[in-house]
C-alpha cells in the first residue's frame, strides 16, 4: 500500500516546482502548508474533546451529560463555540492593552508548538528534532510567561495573585517533570521523540513505571487540572489569572487547557506506551496513526478520570508533595536507573530481560518508598497529642 | 542573499530591536517582556549555528527560569511600574559619544580578527552533537572537573541565595 | 537538519497568527458596548480598593530560585543521559555524583525549612 503521506507530499512539491518556483521557495510553501494543517487539526481536535470531556464527566458522575443539542449532544460543542464567538470581549479599565490581548495568543501558541515534534507515524510528523524532549519543556516555559502576562495586565489583584500561585505551581512541578522525562531519554539514548519511539521494542512503561506515573502527575499539575486546579478555584480566587477575560480570549485559555491535556496523553503515549508502534504499524502508516490515537486517548481518559474523582488539594499540600516527595523520589529513581542500565549494558542484557530488571528495580524503590512513608506517618501519629474525651455541650453551672 | 542569510538578518534585527526596547521603555514589566523576546532571538541565532541543544537550553533556562525570576522580582517589589522622571540625565551626550566610540572600536577589531570569516561549524561529520557534548562533559581528558565543580557551584549558589533571601 | 528548524520557525508564526485570527473574528460579530461599570475590574462585586499590587511574599521568589538551580542541573544531565552508550561505568558514577550533590542540596533546603509555604 505504500506510504500515502509521502506520496501526497511528493505530488505537492512537484506541483509547486511545476509552477516555476525555486527549490527553496517550494520547500518553504510545503512546510507552511503542513504547519497550517497541523495547527488546524490540533485546534479542531479540541472541538471533539469538549464533547468527549462533558460526556465522560457526565457518565462518571452518574448523569447523562449533554444530550439536547443534536443526537447524543454531538452538536453541543458547536453551540458552545457559537456562544463564545458572539460574546463581548471586555477589556478592563487601565489594563495594559497590548499585553492583555497578547497573553491568550502566547498561551495557546505554547501548547500548539508541542505538536511540532510528536510523531504520528514513522514518517508523519512536524519536524524531527534531535532535542525534542527539551523542546517540549522549552515551549512549556512560554506558557508560564503567558500566565504572568495575563495576570499582570488584567490590573486586578486577584488575577495577579492567581497568576503568581499558578506560576509557583507550574514552575515547581517542572522540576520532577524534566527529571522524569530524563528516564526515557536515558533508556533510548536520545532526546528525539522518533528515536525514543524506535527504541521501544518493549514499552518504556514496563522499564520505568515510576517515571511514567511521575510524568503524568506533574503534567497534570502543569496544566492545572484537578486535583491541582486551585488556580481556577471559583470559591477562592474567582477564576485566577483569567478572571478578566471574556468571550473568545477566555475561549482561547479554555481551548489551550483541553489541548494541553490531549498533548499530555500524546506525550505519555509516545514516551512510555510506544507511540505509534503496534502490530503492522511499520507497513501501514494509517494503522500507526490509529494506535497513536488510541494511546493518546488512554492518557486523556486517565487524566480526566483522576480529575473527576479526587478533591482539590491546597497549595501548601501541593508544593510539599512536589518538593518533599516527587523530587527526591525521581532523583533516586534516576540514580538507580542509570547505574542499573550501565550494569545491564556491561552484561549485554537487552529487550525483555532489560525491561524486567528495570521493572524489578522500580518495584523495589516503590516498596521502599511506601515503607518510608509508613514510618513518617507513624512518627507523625506519635507526635500528635492525645486529647482527653470531653463532652460536647456542658450545662451552665450558675443558676 | 541566501535563505540562511535572510533568516539571520531577520533574527538579528529582532534581537537588536528588542534589546533597544528593553533599555528605552519606561514600563518595567514591558522591559522584561522585551528582554524575553531578545533572549528568544539569541536562541534563534543558536539554531542558525547548528547548536540546537543550546537553543532549547537558552529558552528553558533563560526564558523559563531567569526571566520568570526577574519578573517575579519586579512585580513583587515595585508598587509603581512606570519609572518617573526623564529618561535621560544631563550627561547623555557624553555617554552617547563613548557608546558610539566603543561600538566603532569593537566593529573595527572584530572585522579585522579571524572571527569575521568564520562560518557556522560543520557538524555533518559528527553523528550526534549532543552525545559528543555529553561524552566531553564526563571524560577525564575533557571537562569532567568543570562538570563536577559546576554541581558544587550550583549547591553553593543555592545555599548562598537562601542565606541572603531567607529571614528565619 | 535546518529544514526541521525552518518548520519550527514557520509553525511559530502559524501558531501565533491562527489564534490571533480566531480572536479577531469575534470583533466583527460580537457586540462591543463598554460602559463604566462593565470595564471596572472585578473585586468580589465591590469597588476596587487601592492599586493592583500584591504583598511581597518571599516564598514565591524562593520557589522560582530553587527551580532555577534544579533546571540548570537537569540541563547539565541531559547530554550525559544522551551519551550513555559511550560512557564507561565510572563516567556514569560521575553523573550519579552530580545528582547526589544536588540531592544533598535539596535535603539542606528541606531541613532549613525553606520549602514550607506558610
XYZ file of C-alpha atoms in Angstrom:
685
model
C 0.000 0.000 0.000
C 2.955 2.260 0.468
C 3.113 5.471 2.337
C 0.211 7.751 1.319
C 1.654 10.771 3.118
C 4.978 10.684 1.315
C 3.085 10.383 -1.971
C 0.916 13.408 -1.217
C 3.916 15.451 -0.129
C 5.841 14.496 -3.273
C 2.874 15.338 -5.505
C 2.510 18.729 -3.854
C 6.208 19.539 -4.230
C 6.119 18.583 -7.904
C 3.060 20.773 -8.352
C 4.851 23.757 -6.864
C 8.003 23.151 -8.879
C 5.861 22.842 -11.966
C 4.539 26.341 -11.327
C 8.063 27.650 -11.668
C 9.010 28.196 -8.040
C 12.589 27.658 -6.926
C 13.513 24.655 -4.796
C 13.772 26.588 -1.543
C 10.548 28.522 -2.095
C 8.746 25.253 -2.780
C 10.140 23.826 0.455
C 9.023 26.857 2.416
C 5.499 26.710 1.000
C 5.228 22.977 1.567
C 6.329 23.365 5.184
C 3.967 26.292 5.663
C 1.005 24.314 4.374
C 1.996 21.422 6.638
C 2.190 23.772 9.603
C -1.243 25.232 8.895
C -2.749 21.757 8.540
C -1.200 20.562 11.806
C -2.293 23.642 13.732
C -5.828 23.441 12.347
C -6.142 19.725 13.126
C -4.976 20.373 16.689
C -7.484 23.118 17.253
C -10.311 21.135 15.685
C -9.450 18.173 17.919
C -10.416 20.366 20.838
C -13.930 20.701 19.438
C -14.299 16.939 19.635
C -12.649 16.884 23.054
C -15.187 19.285 24.538
C -17.926 16.787 23.763
C -15.842 13.813 24.985
C -14.978 15.560 28.226
C -18.505 16.566 29.060
C -19.984 13.183 28.207
C -17.256 11.464 30.223
C -17.770 13.838 33.158
C -21.468 13.134 32.991
C -21.139 9.369 32.941
C -18.560 9.346 35.741
C -20.889 11.488 37.813
C -23.870 9.230 37.113
C -25.705 11.682 34.894
C -26.272 11.691 31.121
C -24.096 14.646 30.113
C -25.176 16.851 27.213
C -27.895 15.206 25.196
C -30.097 18.038 23.994
C -28.082 19.607 21.212
C -28.314 17.023 18.459
C -28.288 13.268 18.925
C -26.184 12.348 21.974
C -25.317 16.002 22.392
C -22.915 15.887 19.456
C -23.769 19.418 18.399
C -23.047 20.728 21.894
C -19.506 21.881 21.070
C -20.862 23.751 18.045
C -23.330 25.512 20.312
C -20.541 26.320 22.756
C -18.391 27.712 20.004
C -21.158 29.896 18.618
C -21.788 31.214 22.119
C -18.152 32.052 22.736
C -17.699 33.681 19.352
C -20.565 36.055 19.933
C -19.729 37.168 23.457
C -18.355 40.613 24.006
C -14.646 40.892 24.765
C -14.473 43.244 27.746
C -11.140 44.922 28.311
C -10.758 46.035 31.940
C -10.094 49.685 32.684
C -6.445 50.728 32.719
C -5.302 47.295 31.703
C -2.140 47.095 29.650
C -3.962 46.540 26.377
C -1.202 45.087 24.241
C -0.110 42.534 26.810
C -3.718 41.800 27.746
C -4.635 40.788 24.220
C -1.325 39.063 23.544
C -1.416 36.734 26.566
C -4.063 34.219 25.368
C -2.371 34.008 21.958
C 1.009 33.208 23.513
C -0.649 30.752 25.892
C -2.239 28.705 23.171
C 0.802 29.047 20.907
C 2.883 27.379 23.615
C 0.601 24.328 23.545
C 0.283 24.214 19.746
C 4.050 24.295 19.390
C 4.321 20.990 21.269
C 2.647 19.244 18.347
C 5.583 20.010 16.065
C 7.694 17.207 17.495
C 5.152 14.467 18.163
C 5.456 11.569 15.704
C 2.157 10.337 14.321
C 3.759 7.502 12.368
C 7.260 6.618 11.339
C 7.281 9.321 8.682
C 4.476 11.732 9.525
C 5.454 14.402 11.983
C 6.078 18.109 12.042
C 9.824 18.262 12.476
C 12.183 15.537 13.593
C 14.237 17.499 16.082
C 17.026 15.723 17.863
C 16.352 17.762 21.012
C 12.602 17.212 21.006
C 12.208 16.404 24.716
C 13.861 19.620 25.859
C 11.965 21.458 23.124
C 8.699 20.371 24.770
C 9.936 21.742 28.111
C 11.040 24.962 26.388
C 7.631 25.686 24.894
C 6.105 24.976 28.285
C 8.199 27.871 29.544
C 6.296 30.169 27.199
C 3.091 29.076 28.854
C 4.495 30.246 32.183
C 5.334 33.654 30.719
C 1.859 33.920 29.179
C 0.232 33.272 32.572
C 2.274 36.079 34.114
C 1.332 38.368 31.241
C -2.338 37.556 31.675
C -2.374 38.027 35.429
C -0.372 41.228 35.337
C -2.147 43.029 32.521
C -5.605 42.482 33.987
C -4.963 45.227 36.547
C -6.782 43.074 39.083
C -5.202 41.987 42.349
C -6.932 38.627 42.340
C -5.753 37.916 38.831
C -2.211 38.869 39.784
C -2.309 36.733 42.901
C -3.758 33.892 40.893
C -1.027 34.297 38.306
C 1.690 34.124 40.973
C 0.252 30.999 42.509
C -0.194 29.444 39.076
C 3.400 30.205 38.146
C 4.667 28.913 41.505
C 2.784 25.683 40.869
C 3.842 25.324 37.238
C 7.450 26.132 37.951
C 7.687 23.821 40.978
C 6.228 20.863 39.132
C 8.519 21.419 36.185
C 11.489 20.074 38.182
C 10.231 16.495 38.639
C 8.747 16.610 35.146
C 12.056 17.396 33.477
C 13.770 14.760 35.626
C 11.093 12.183 34.838
C 11.497 12.979 31.129
C 15.160 12.152 31.500
C 14.413 8.493 32.222
C 13.102 7.607 28.719
C 15.897 9.750 27.262
C 18.370 7.657 29.244
C 16.789 4.391 28.158
C 16.618 5.420 24.488
C 19.965 7.263 24.442
C 18.442 10.152 22.537
C 16.310 13.224 23.053
C 14.491 12.875 19.748
C 10.958 11.532 20.019
C 11.266 9.398 16.876
C 14.373 7.765 18.356
C 12.550 7.156 21.631
C 9.647 5.516 19.809
C 12.021 3.424 17.725
C 13.803 2.235 20.887
C 10.621 0.897 22.422
C 10.677 -2.717 21.351
C 9.485 -3.166 24.901
C 7.344 -0.257 26.007
C 9.098 2.033 28.442
C 6.243 1.884 30.883
C 7.481 -1.608 31.803
C 11.012 -0.383 32.370
C 10.136 2.896 34.080
C 6.656 2.838 35.640
C 7.554 5.253 38.436
C 8.856 7.791 35.928
C 5.661 7.390 33.878
C 3.451 7.987 36.907
C 5.514 10.984 37.980
C 5.360 12.402 34.447
C 1.585 12.004 34.475
C 1.170 13.677 37.864
C 3.498 16.567 37.113
C 1.929 17.191 33.714
C -1.491 17.343 35.323
C -0.127 19.932 37.717
C 1.413 21.876 34.819
C -1.933 22.108 33.063
C -3.797 22.943 36.228
C -6.150 20.008 36.119
C -7.779 18.757 39.288
C -6.704 17.787 41.838
C -4.292 20.645 41.147
C -6.817 23.139 39.902
C -6.741 25.585 42.768
C -5.783 28.129 40.135
C -9.375 28.154 38.982
C -10.955 27.532 42.332
C -14.062 29.583 41.852
C -14.779 29.934 45.510
C -11.266 31.037 46.369
C -9.805 33.423 43.875
C -12.595 33.652 41.324
C -11.040 32.416 38.148
C -7.425 33.141 38.921
C -5.331 34.701 36.230
C -8.060 34.655 33.622
C -10.681 36.440 35.722
C -10.879 39.469 33.471
C -11.020 37.599 30.185
C -14.301 37.092 28.366
C -15.517 35.879 25.025
C -13.048 34.388 22.611
C -9.981 35.287 24.677
C -11.324 33.215 27.545
C -12.183 30.637 24.913
C -8.507 30.527 23.981
C -7.471 29.751 27.568
C -10.128 27.065 27.687
C -9.071 25.552 24.342
C -5.430 25.671 25.400
C -6.198 23.729 28.566
C -8.075 20.983 26.721
C -5.418 20.779 24.035
C -2.726 20.591 26.695
C -4.393 17.606 28.340
C -4.667 15.909 24.950
C -0.986 16.716 24.361
C -0.102 15.117 27.692
C -1.883 11.988 26.513
C 0.098 12.117 23.284
C 3.399 12.603 25.098
C 2.638 9.828 27.557
C 1.808 7.548 24.658
C 4.929 8.492 22.730
C 7.367 8.337 25.615
C 6.075 5.406 27.606
C 3.500 3.459 25.620
C 5.400 3.033 22.374
C 3.901 5.869 20.321
C 2.604 4.674 17.011
C 4.124 1.228 17.369
C 1.910 -1.779 17.222
C 1.328 -4.877 15.118
C 1.555 -3.890 11.460
C 2.254 -0.207 12.009
C 5.500 -0.200 10.068
C 3.923 -1.304 6.815
C 0.615 0.551 7.105
C 1.123 4.093 8.358
C -2.593 4.592 8.863
C -2.549 1.792 11.440
C 0.242 3.697 13.185
C -1.969 6.763 13.421
C -4.771 4.631 14.835
C -2.542 3.174 17.544
C -1.258 6.651 18.316
C -4.749 8.000 18.797
C -5.766 5.049 20.958
C -2.795 5.540 23.268
C -3.351 9.286 23.428
C -6.944 8.689 24.354
C -5.891 6.288 27.117
C -3.724 9.021 28.635
C -6.516 11.581 28.228
C -9.014 9.236 29.847
C -6.769 8.613 32.841
C -6.258 12.342 33.407
C -9.975 13.075 33.144
C -10.814 10.122 35.383
C -8.479 11.399 38.084
C -9.880 14.888 37.671
C -13.421 13.740 38.258
C -12.578 11.555 41.231
C -10.291 13.481 43.528
C -10.912 16.648 45.545
C -8.801 19.735 45.157
C -5.663 19.994 47.292
C -4.342 23.116 48.992
C -1.357 24.982 47.700
C 0.878 24.149 50.668
C -0.011 20.455 50.400
C 0.644 20.609 46.692
C 4.050 22.255 46.984
C 5.091 19.981 49.856
C 4.058 16.987 47.738
C 6.238 18.235 44.928
C 9.383 19.266 46.735
C 9.426 16.736 49.546
C 8.144 13.668 47.763
C 8.276 13.798 43.978
C 11.650 15.482 43.528
C 13.670 13.249 45.883
C 11.851 10.185 44.535
C 12.624 10.945 40.904
C 16.245 11.787 41.739
C 16.652 8.421 43.475
C 14.950 6.621 40.586
C 17.244 8.394 38.137
C 20.388 7.431 40.055
C 19.482 3.770 40.306
C 18.137 3.552 36.764
C 21.402 4.953 35.438
C 23.524 2.549 37.448
C 21.396 -0.476 36.621
C 21.229 0.426 32.933
C 25.005 0.612 32.707
C 25.440 -2.669 34.566
C 22.918 -4.370 32.275
C 24.712 -2.954 29.263
C 28.029 -4.301 30.502
C 26.455 -7.746 30.836
C 24.717 -7.323 27.449
C 21.169 -7.831 28.686
C 18.577 -6.205 26.444
C 14.988 -6.425 25.331
C 12.641 -8.128 27.777
C 15.429 -9.040 30.233
C 16.440 -5.417 30.481
C 12.868 -4.241 30.869
C 12.021 -6.774 33.546
C 15.128 -5.980 35.604
C 14.222 -2.292 35.452
C 10.695 -3.183 36.494
C 12.062 -5.086 39.457
C 14.160 -2.049 40.393
C 11.115 0.204 40.231
C 9.114 -2.213 42.354
C 11.875 -2.250 44.961
C 12.075 1.548 45.027
C 8.294 1.779 45.218
C 8.156 -0.668 48.130
C 10.949 1.212 49.939
C 9.069 4.494 49.416
C 5.881 3.033 50.842
C 7.791 1.766 53.890
C 9.387 5.183 54.389
C 6.010 6.878 54.117
C 4.541 4.482 56.670
C 7.344 5.315 59.096
C 6.807 9.045 58.596
C 3.099 8.611 59.218
C 3.743 6.613 62.364
C 6.138 9.210 63.774
C 3.585 11.895 62.998
C 0.912 9.917 64.849
C 3.111 9.581 67.885
C 3.679 13.336 67.992
C 0.007 14.151 67.873
C -1.171 14.724 71.449
C -3.950 12.594 72.848
C -6.973 14.676 73.718
C -8.965 13.526 76.755
C -12.587 12.807 75.909
C -14.725 15.868 76.587
C -18.481 16.233 76.416
C -19.657 18.349 73.517
C -22.050 20.520 75.468
C -21.855 21.264 79.151
C -24.830 22.620 81.045
C -24.165 26.022 82.594
C -23.228 25.769 86.251
C -24.687 29.016 87.504
C -28.387 29.084 88.303
C 21.275 36.716 -0.319
C 20.735 33.093 0.542
C 17.827 31.902 2.596
C 20.059 31.354 5.606
C 21.396 34.902 5.474
C 17.895 36.271 5.108
C 16.708 34.400 8.187
C 19.805 35.505 10.098
C 19.189 39.179 9.258
C 15.586 38.804 10.378
C 16.513 37.192 13.710
C 19.362 39.634 14.323
C 17.097 42.604 13.623
C 14.501 41.205 16.048
C 17.129 40.690 18.741
C 18.638 44.142 18.372
C 15.274 45.886 18.246
C 14.107 44.067 21.388
C 17.365 44.898 23.148
C 16.946 48.603 22.374
C 13.355 48.475 23.574
C 14.419 46.829 26.836
C 16.598 49.794 27.648
C 14.330 52.574 26.478
C 10.843 51.564 27.545
C 9.734 53.273 30.780
C 7.438 50.485 31.918
C 9.434 47.813 33.755
C 7.198 44.856 33.037
C 7.255 45.671 29.341
C 11.035 45.871 29.552
C 11.073 42.341 30.979
C 8.880 41.114 28.117
C 11.109 42.753 25.523
C 14.023 41.020 27.217
C 12.264 37.700 26.728
C 11.931 38.475 23.027
C 15.622 39.384 22.813
C 16.593 36.104 24.503
C 14.353 34.290 22.059
C 16.275 35.954 19.226
C 19.524 34.681 20.747
C 18.035 31.181 20.780
C 17.235 31.612 17.088
C 20.854 32.578 16.440
C 21.972 29.402 18.182
C 19.757 27.389 15.860
C 21.389 29.015 12.846
C 24.782 27.980 14.240
C 23.739 24.311 14.273
C 23.609 24.372 18.087
C 20.041 23.179 18.544
C 20.669 21.892 22.064
C 21.960 25.270 23.199
C 18.950 26.960 21.630
C 16.439 24.920 23.646
C 18.596 25.240 26.751
C 18.560 29.005 26.245
C 14.779 29.012 26.175
C 14.372 26.590 29.068
C 16.865 28.229 31.419
C 16.984 31.854 30.412
C 13.366 32.447 29.454
C 11.735 29.772 31.575
C 13.669 30.343 34.782
C 15.748 33.510 34.827
C 13.262 35.805 33.074
C 10.452 34.456 35.264
C 12.594 35.125 38.338
C 13.229 38.670 37.143
C 9.545 39.275 36.500
C 8.728 37.963 39.960
C 11.269 40.312 41.477
C 9.860 43.268 39.545
C 6.229 42.536 40.244
C 6.707 41.748 43.905
C 8.823 44.727 44.826
C 7.537 47.683 42.888
C 4.339 49.468 43.655
C 4.505 51.759 40.666
C 5.566 50.162 37.448
C 6.384 53.258 35.484
C 9.713 54.910 36.016
C 9.077 58.533 36.908
C 11.180 61.444 35.725
C 13.021 61.942 32.451
C 14.610 59.034 30.625
C 17.984 60.746 30.198
C 20.114 62.870 32.519
C 22.371 65.844 31.773
C 25.435 63.875 30.640
C 23.650 61.876 27.960
C 25.654 63.488 25.126
C 28.991 62.308 26.501
C 27.552 58.851 27.168
C 26.287 58.594 23.580
C 29.711 59.613 22.270
C 31.506 56.985 24.365
C 28.990 54.313 23.340
C 29.444 55.163 19.659
C 33.234 55.082 20.033
C 33.047 51.711 21.750
C 30.788 50.357 19.051
C 33.120 51.612 16.326
C 36.150 50.170 18.077
C 34.550 46.770 18.571
C 33.359 46.583 14.961
C 36.837 47.530 13.734
C 38.501 44.918 15.928
C 36.037 42.164 15.022
C 36.204 42.712 11.281
C 39.988 42.541 11.426
C 40.012 39.365 13.528
C 39.682 35.785 12.209
C 36.129 35.738 13.542
C 34.963 37.787 10.574
C 35.355 34.906 8.136
C 34.194 32.070 10.382
C 31.281 30.018 9.155
C 28.890 28.034 11.295
C 30.645 24.870 12.469
C 30.024 21.923 10.197
C 28.504 19.088 12.148
C 27.728 16.852 9.183
C 30.587 14.528 10.102
C 29.515 14.285 13.720
C 26.736 11.777 14.086
C 25.219 13.170 17.251
C 26.454 16.507 18.595
C 24.580 16.192 21.866
C 26.079 12.779 22.603
C 29.526 14.155 21.840
C 28.857 17.006 24.258
C 27.769 14.502 26.873
C 30.871 12.440 26.399
C 33.047 15.533 26.632
C 31.354 16.547 29.855
C 32.342 13.403 31.726
C 35.532 12.266 30.066
C 38.672 12.780 32.171
C 40.527 14.251 29.207
C 37.904 16.898 28.654
C 35.541 18.621 31.016
C 34.826 16.333 33.926
C 36.411 18.588 36.551
C 34.368 21.642 35.488
C 31.315 19.382 35.373
C 31.664 18.329 38.996
C 32.738 21.808 40.074
C 29.584 23.107 38.395
C 27.462 20.948 40.656
C 29.323 22.257 43.701
C 28.865 25.775 42.333
C 25.106 25.220 41.962
C 24.968 23.891 45.527
C 26.864 26.942 46.765
C 24.585 29.261 44.777
C 21.516 27.618 46.285
C 22.843 27.894 49.823
C 24.032 31.455 49.271
C 20.753 32.614 47.815
C 18.815 31.085 50.689
C 21.166 32.713 53.170
C 20.530 36.110 51.604
C 16.821 35.781 50.961
C 15.602 33.718 53.892
C 14.680 35.528 57.059
C 14.267 32.727 59.597
C 18.509 19.360 9.851
C 17.963 23.068 9.394
C 14.787 22.469 7.386
C 13.365 20.962 10.566
C 14.014 24.201 12.375
C 12.624 26.151 9.436
C 9.416 24.201 10.021
C 9.545 25.166 13.695
C 10.010 28.823 12.768
C 7.093 28.729 10.329
C 4.978 26.905 12.892
C 5.688 29.604 15.475
C 4.317 32.162 13.055
C 1.294 29.997 12.261
C 0.692 29.235 15.943
C 0.639 32.946 16.720
C -1.407 34.030 13.695
C -4.109 31.357 13.818
C -5.348 32.097 17.377
C -4.967 35.816 16.691
C -7.306 35.436 13.716
C -9.687 33.412 15.875
C -9.741 36.214 18.422
C -10.091 38.984 15.852
C -13.105 37.374 14.139
C -15.397 37.988 17.158
C -14.554 41.675 16.905
C -16.819 41.734 13.889
C -19.618 39.558 15.147
C -19.644 40.182 18.882
C -21.253 43.249 20.443
C -18.972 45.969 21.741
C -20.692 48.140 24.295
C -18.266 49.137 27.043
C -19.712 51.144 29.885
C -18.023 52.301 33.050
C -19.318 49.510 35.277
C -18.558 46.725 32.833
C -14.933 47.608 32.356
C -14.327 48.006 36.062
C -12.028 45.314 37.398
C -13.584 42.539 39.401
C -13.162 42.563 43.173
C -15.919 40.308 44.502
C -18.611 42.669 43.321
C -17.477 45.793 45.154
C -15.436 48.813 44.158
C -11.679 48.264 43.969
C -9.589 49.446 46.865
C -6.083 50.622 46.107
C -3.861 49.760 43.179
C -3.254 46.310 41.859
C -0.198 45.185 43.694
C 0.483 42.150 45.814
C 2.055 41.935 49.246
C 5.624 40.768 48.908
C 5.743 37.100 49.867
C 9.295 35.876 49.601
C 8.108 32.327 49.170
C 7.226 32.908 45.503
C 10.718 34.081 44.805
C 12.327 31.220 46.769
C 10.477 28.579 44.783
C 11.466 30.203 41.496
C 15.083 30.313 42.696
C 15.186 26.644 43.682
C 13.548 25.803 40.372
C 16.297 27.707 38.564
C 19.068 25.744 40.248
C 17.437 22.390 39.553
C 16.674 23.417 35.975
C 20.343 24.113 35.319
C 21.202 20.792 36.907
C 18.893 18.886 34.573
C 20.287 20.776 31.596
C 23.756 19.521 32.513
C 22.441 15.998 32.906
C 20.707 15.723 29.539
C 23.889 15.394 27.434
C 25.166 12.875 29.963
C 21.985 10.840 29.516
C 22.149 11.023 25.732
C 25.799 9.912 25.637
C 25.134 6.972 27.920
C 26.167 4.331 25.396
C 29.648 5.700 25.013
C 30.347 6.147 28.706
C 32.300 3.719 30.831
C 30.943 2.848 34.260
C 32.963 5.447 36.124
C 31.596 8.208 33.896
C 28.135 7.058 34.930
C 29.241 7.321 38.529
C 30.387 10.890 37.891
C 26.893 11.746 36.746
C 25.476 9.990 39.798
C 27.794 12.077 41.967
C 26.419 15.208 40.290
C 22.861 14.146 41.068
C 23.788 13.157 44.625
C 25.309 16.580 45.326
C 22.100 18.251 44.265
C 20.033 15.798 46.257
C 22.112 16.901 49.250
C 21.247 20.498 48.403
C 17.547 19.625 48.377
C 17.854 17.929 51.766
C 19.610 21.040 53.103
C 16.748 23.239 51.918
C 14.234 20.849 53.396
C 15.869 20.806 56.809
C 16.277 24.573 56.793
C 12.536 24.918 56.362
C 12.813 26.808 53.099
C 10.309 24.594 51.321
C 7.355 25.480 53.526
C 4.640 27.623 52.066
C 3.317 29.318 55.161
